[in-house]
Tab-separated table of C-alpha atoms and ligand atoms in Angstrom:
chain	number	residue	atom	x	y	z
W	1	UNK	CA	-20.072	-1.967	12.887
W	2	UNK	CA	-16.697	-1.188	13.937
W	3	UNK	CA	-14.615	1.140	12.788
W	4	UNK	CA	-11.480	0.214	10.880
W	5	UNK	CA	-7.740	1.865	10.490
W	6	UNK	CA	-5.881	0.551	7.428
W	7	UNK	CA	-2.249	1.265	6.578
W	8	UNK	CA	-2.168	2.791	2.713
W	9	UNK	CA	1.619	3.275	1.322
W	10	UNK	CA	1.765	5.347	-1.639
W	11	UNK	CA	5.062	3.147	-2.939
W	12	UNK	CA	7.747	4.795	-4.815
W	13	UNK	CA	6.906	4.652	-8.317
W	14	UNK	CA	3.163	6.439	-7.487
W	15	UNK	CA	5.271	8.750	-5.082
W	16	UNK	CA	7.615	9.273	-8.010
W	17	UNK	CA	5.185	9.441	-10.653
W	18	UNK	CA	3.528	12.529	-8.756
W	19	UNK	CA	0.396	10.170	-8.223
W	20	UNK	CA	-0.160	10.372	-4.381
W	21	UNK	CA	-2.452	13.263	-3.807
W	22	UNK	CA	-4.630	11.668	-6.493
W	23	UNK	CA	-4.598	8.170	-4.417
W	24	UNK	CA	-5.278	10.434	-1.354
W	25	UNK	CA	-7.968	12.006	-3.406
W	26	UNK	CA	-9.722	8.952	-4.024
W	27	UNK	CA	-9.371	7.529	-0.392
W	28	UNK	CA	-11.490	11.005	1.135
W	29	UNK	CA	-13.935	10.770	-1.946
W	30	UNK	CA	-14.838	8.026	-0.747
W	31	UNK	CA	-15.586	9.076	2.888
W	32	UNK	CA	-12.186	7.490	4.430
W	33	UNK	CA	-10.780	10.006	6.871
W	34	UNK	CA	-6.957	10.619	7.358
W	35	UNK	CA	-5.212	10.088	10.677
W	36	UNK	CA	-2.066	10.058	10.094
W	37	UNK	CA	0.399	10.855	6.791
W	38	UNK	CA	3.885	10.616	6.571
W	39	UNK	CA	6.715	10.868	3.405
W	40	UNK	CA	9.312	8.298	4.180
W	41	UNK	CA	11.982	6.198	2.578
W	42	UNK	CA	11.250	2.788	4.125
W	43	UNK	CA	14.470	0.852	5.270
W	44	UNK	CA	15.101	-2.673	4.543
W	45	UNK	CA	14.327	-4.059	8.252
W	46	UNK	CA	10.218	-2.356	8.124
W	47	UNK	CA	10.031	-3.695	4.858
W	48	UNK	CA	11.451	-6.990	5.777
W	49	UNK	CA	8.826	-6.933	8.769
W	50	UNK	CA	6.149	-5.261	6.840
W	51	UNK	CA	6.231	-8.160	4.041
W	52	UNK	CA	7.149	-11.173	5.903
W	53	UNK	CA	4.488	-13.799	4.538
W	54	UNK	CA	6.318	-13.298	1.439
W	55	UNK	CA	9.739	-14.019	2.470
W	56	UNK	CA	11.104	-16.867	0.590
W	57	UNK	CA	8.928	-16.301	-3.001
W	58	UNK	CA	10.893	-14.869	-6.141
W	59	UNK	CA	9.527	-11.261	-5.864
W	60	UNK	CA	10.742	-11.151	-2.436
W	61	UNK	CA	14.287	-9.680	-2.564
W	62	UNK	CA	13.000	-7.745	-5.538
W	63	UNK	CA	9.854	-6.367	-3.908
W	64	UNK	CA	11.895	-5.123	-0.813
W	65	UNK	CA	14.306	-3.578	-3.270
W	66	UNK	CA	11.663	-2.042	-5.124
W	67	UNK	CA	10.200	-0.191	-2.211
W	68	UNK	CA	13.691	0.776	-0.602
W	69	UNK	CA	14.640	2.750	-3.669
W	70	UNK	CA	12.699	6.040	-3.068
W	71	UNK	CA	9.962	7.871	-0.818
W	72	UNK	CA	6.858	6.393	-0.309
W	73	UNK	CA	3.921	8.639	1.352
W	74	UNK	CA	2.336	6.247	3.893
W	75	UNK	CA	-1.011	6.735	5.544
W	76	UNK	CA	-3.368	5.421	8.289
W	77	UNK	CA	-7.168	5.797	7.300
W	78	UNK	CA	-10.249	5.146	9.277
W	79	UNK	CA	-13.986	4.339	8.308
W	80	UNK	CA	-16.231	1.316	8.972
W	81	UNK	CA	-14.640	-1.551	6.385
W	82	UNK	CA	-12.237	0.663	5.068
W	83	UNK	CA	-9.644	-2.309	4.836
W	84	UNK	CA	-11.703	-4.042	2.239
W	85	UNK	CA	-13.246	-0.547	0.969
W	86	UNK	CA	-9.043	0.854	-0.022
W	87	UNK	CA	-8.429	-2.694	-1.684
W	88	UNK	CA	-11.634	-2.470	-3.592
W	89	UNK	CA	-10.464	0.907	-4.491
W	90	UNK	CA	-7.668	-0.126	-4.819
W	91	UNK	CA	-7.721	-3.107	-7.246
W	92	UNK	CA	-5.913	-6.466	-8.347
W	93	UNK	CA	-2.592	-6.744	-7.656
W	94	UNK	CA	-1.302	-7.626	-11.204
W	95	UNK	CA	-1.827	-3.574	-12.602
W	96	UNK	CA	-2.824	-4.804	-16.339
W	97	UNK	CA	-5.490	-7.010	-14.527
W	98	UNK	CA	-6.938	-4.756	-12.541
W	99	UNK	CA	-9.755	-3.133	-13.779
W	100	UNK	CA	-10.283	0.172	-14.839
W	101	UNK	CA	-12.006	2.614	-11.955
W	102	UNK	CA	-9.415	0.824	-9.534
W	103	UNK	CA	-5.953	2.997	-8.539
W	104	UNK	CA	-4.127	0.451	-9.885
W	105	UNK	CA	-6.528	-0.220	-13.248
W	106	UNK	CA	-6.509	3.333	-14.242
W	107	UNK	CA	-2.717	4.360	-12.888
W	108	UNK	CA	-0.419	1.182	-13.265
W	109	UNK	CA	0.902	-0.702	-15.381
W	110	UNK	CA	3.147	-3.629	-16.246
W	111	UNK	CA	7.030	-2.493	-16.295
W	112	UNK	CA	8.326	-5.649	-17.113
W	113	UNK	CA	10.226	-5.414	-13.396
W	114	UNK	CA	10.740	-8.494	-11.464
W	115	UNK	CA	8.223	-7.160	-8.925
W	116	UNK	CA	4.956	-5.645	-9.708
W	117	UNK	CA	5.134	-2.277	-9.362
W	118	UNK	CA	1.274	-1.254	-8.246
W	119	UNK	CA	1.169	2.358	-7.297
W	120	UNK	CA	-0.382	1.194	-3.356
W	121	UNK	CA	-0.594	-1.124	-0.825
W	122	UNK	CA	-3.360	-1.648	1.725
W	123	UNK	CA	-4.068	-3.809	4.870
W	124	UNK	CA	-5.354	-7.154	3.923
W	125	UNK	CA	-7.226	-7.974	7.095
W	126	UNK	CA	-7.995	-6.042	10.913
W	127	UNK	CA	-4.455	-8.243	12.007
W	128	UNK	CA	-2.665	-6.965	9.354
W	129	UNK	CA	-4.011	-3.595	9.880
W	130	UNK	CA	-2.961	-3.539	13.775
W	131	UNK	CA	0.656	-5.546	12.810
W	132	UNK	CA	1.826	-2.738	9.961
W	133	UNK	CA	0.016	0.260	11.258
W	134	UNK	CA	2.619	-0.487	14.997
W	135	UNK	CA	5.630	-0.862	11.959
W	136	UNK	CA	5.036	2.528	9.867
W	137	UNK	CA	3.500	4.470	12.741
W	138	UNK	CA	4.643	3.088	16.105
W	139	UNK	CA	3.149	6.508	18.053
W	140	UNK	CA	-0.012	5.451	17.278
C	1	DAT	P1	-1.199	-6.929	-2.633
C	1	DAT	O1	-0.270	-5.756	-2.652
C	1	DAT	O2	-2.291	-6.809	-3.667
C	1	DAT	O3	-1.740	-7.233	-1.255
C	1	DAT	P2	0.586	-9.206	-2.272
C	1	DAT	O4	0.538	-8.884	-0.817
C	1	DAT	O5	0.228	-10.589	-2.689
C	1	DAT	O6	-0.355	-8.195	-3.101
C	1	DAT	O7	2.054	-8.911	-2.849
C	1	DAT	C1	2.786	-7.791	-2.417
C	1	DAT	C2	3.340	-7.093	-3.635
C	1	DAT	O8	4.282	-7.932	-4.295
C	1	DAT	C3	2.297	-6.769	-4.691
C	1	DAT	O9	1.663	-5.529	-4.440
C	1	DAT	C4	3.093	-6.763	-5.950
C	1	DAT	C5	4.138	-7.808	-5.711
C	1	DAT	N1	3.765	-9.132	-6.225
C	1	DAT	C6	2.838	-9.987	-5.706
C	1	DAT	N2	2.758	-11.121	-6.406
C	1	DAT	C7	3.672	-11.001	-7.413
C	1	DAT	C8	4.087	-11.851	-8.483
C	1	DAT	N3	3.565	-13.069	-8.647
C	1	DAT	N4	5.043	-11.388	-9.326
C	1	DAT	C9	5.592	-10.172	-9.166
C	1	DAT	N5	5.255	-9.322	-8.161
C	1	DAT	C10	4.319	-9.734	-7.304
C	2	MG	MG1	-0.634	-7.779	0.425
């Protein structure tokens, strides 16, 4: 087995909230290892880059909005399947669906925002690993 990197943003409302050292928490309880950590406020060109399959839905404008507005804390982590491992720990991405145990099951909640607001993100695949990890941390 490989090992995996995954790119984990703590977005602005779990930045703002005070939530990201219990997200980082989580990710080394479970045997993920930091290699890089960063606080940020993401500008609208990564962000377009960072979430171009959903360019042209609703939550698009919105969602870029969303995570311009503050600091984010954004992370590489490493450990064999740790892409799938972070969204497991992770949870849906509609916060009132997700279940509790998950980040976003036992931290989020529905705002009634355009855009989900869902404490994290995480690397959906090794591709999308490799294509945000060059975006948030090009020295890598
Ligand atoms: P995920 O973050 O679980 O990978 P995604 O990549 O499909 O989810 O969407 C990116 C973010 O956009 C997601 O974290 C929250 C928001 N979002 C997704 N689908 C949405 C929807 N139907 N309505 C509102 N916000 C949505
Ligand atoms: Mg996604």
């Amino acid at each position: 087995m490989t090992i995996e990197r995954s790119l984990v943003l703590v977005k602005p409302d779990g930045f703002a909230r005070g939530l990201t050292g219990e997200v980082l928490r989580r990710i080394e309880a479970k045997g993920y290892r930091l290699v890089a950590l960063q606080v940020m406020t993401p500008d609208v060109e990564s962000l377009h880059s960072h979430y171009a399959e959903h360019q042209g839905k609703p939550f698009f404008e919105p969602l870029v909005d969303f995570m311009a507005s503050g600091a984010v804390a954004a992370a590489v982590i490493e450990g064999e399947r740790c892409i799938e491992g972070f969204r497991a720990l992770a949870g849906a991405t509609d916060p009132t669906a997700a279940l509790p145990g998950t980040i976003r099951g036992d931290l989020g909640r529905d705002w009634g925002t355009p855009v989900q607001q869902n404490i994290v993100h995480g690397s959906d695949s090794p591709e999308s690993a490799a294509r945000e990890i060059d975006i948030w941390f090009p020295e890598l």
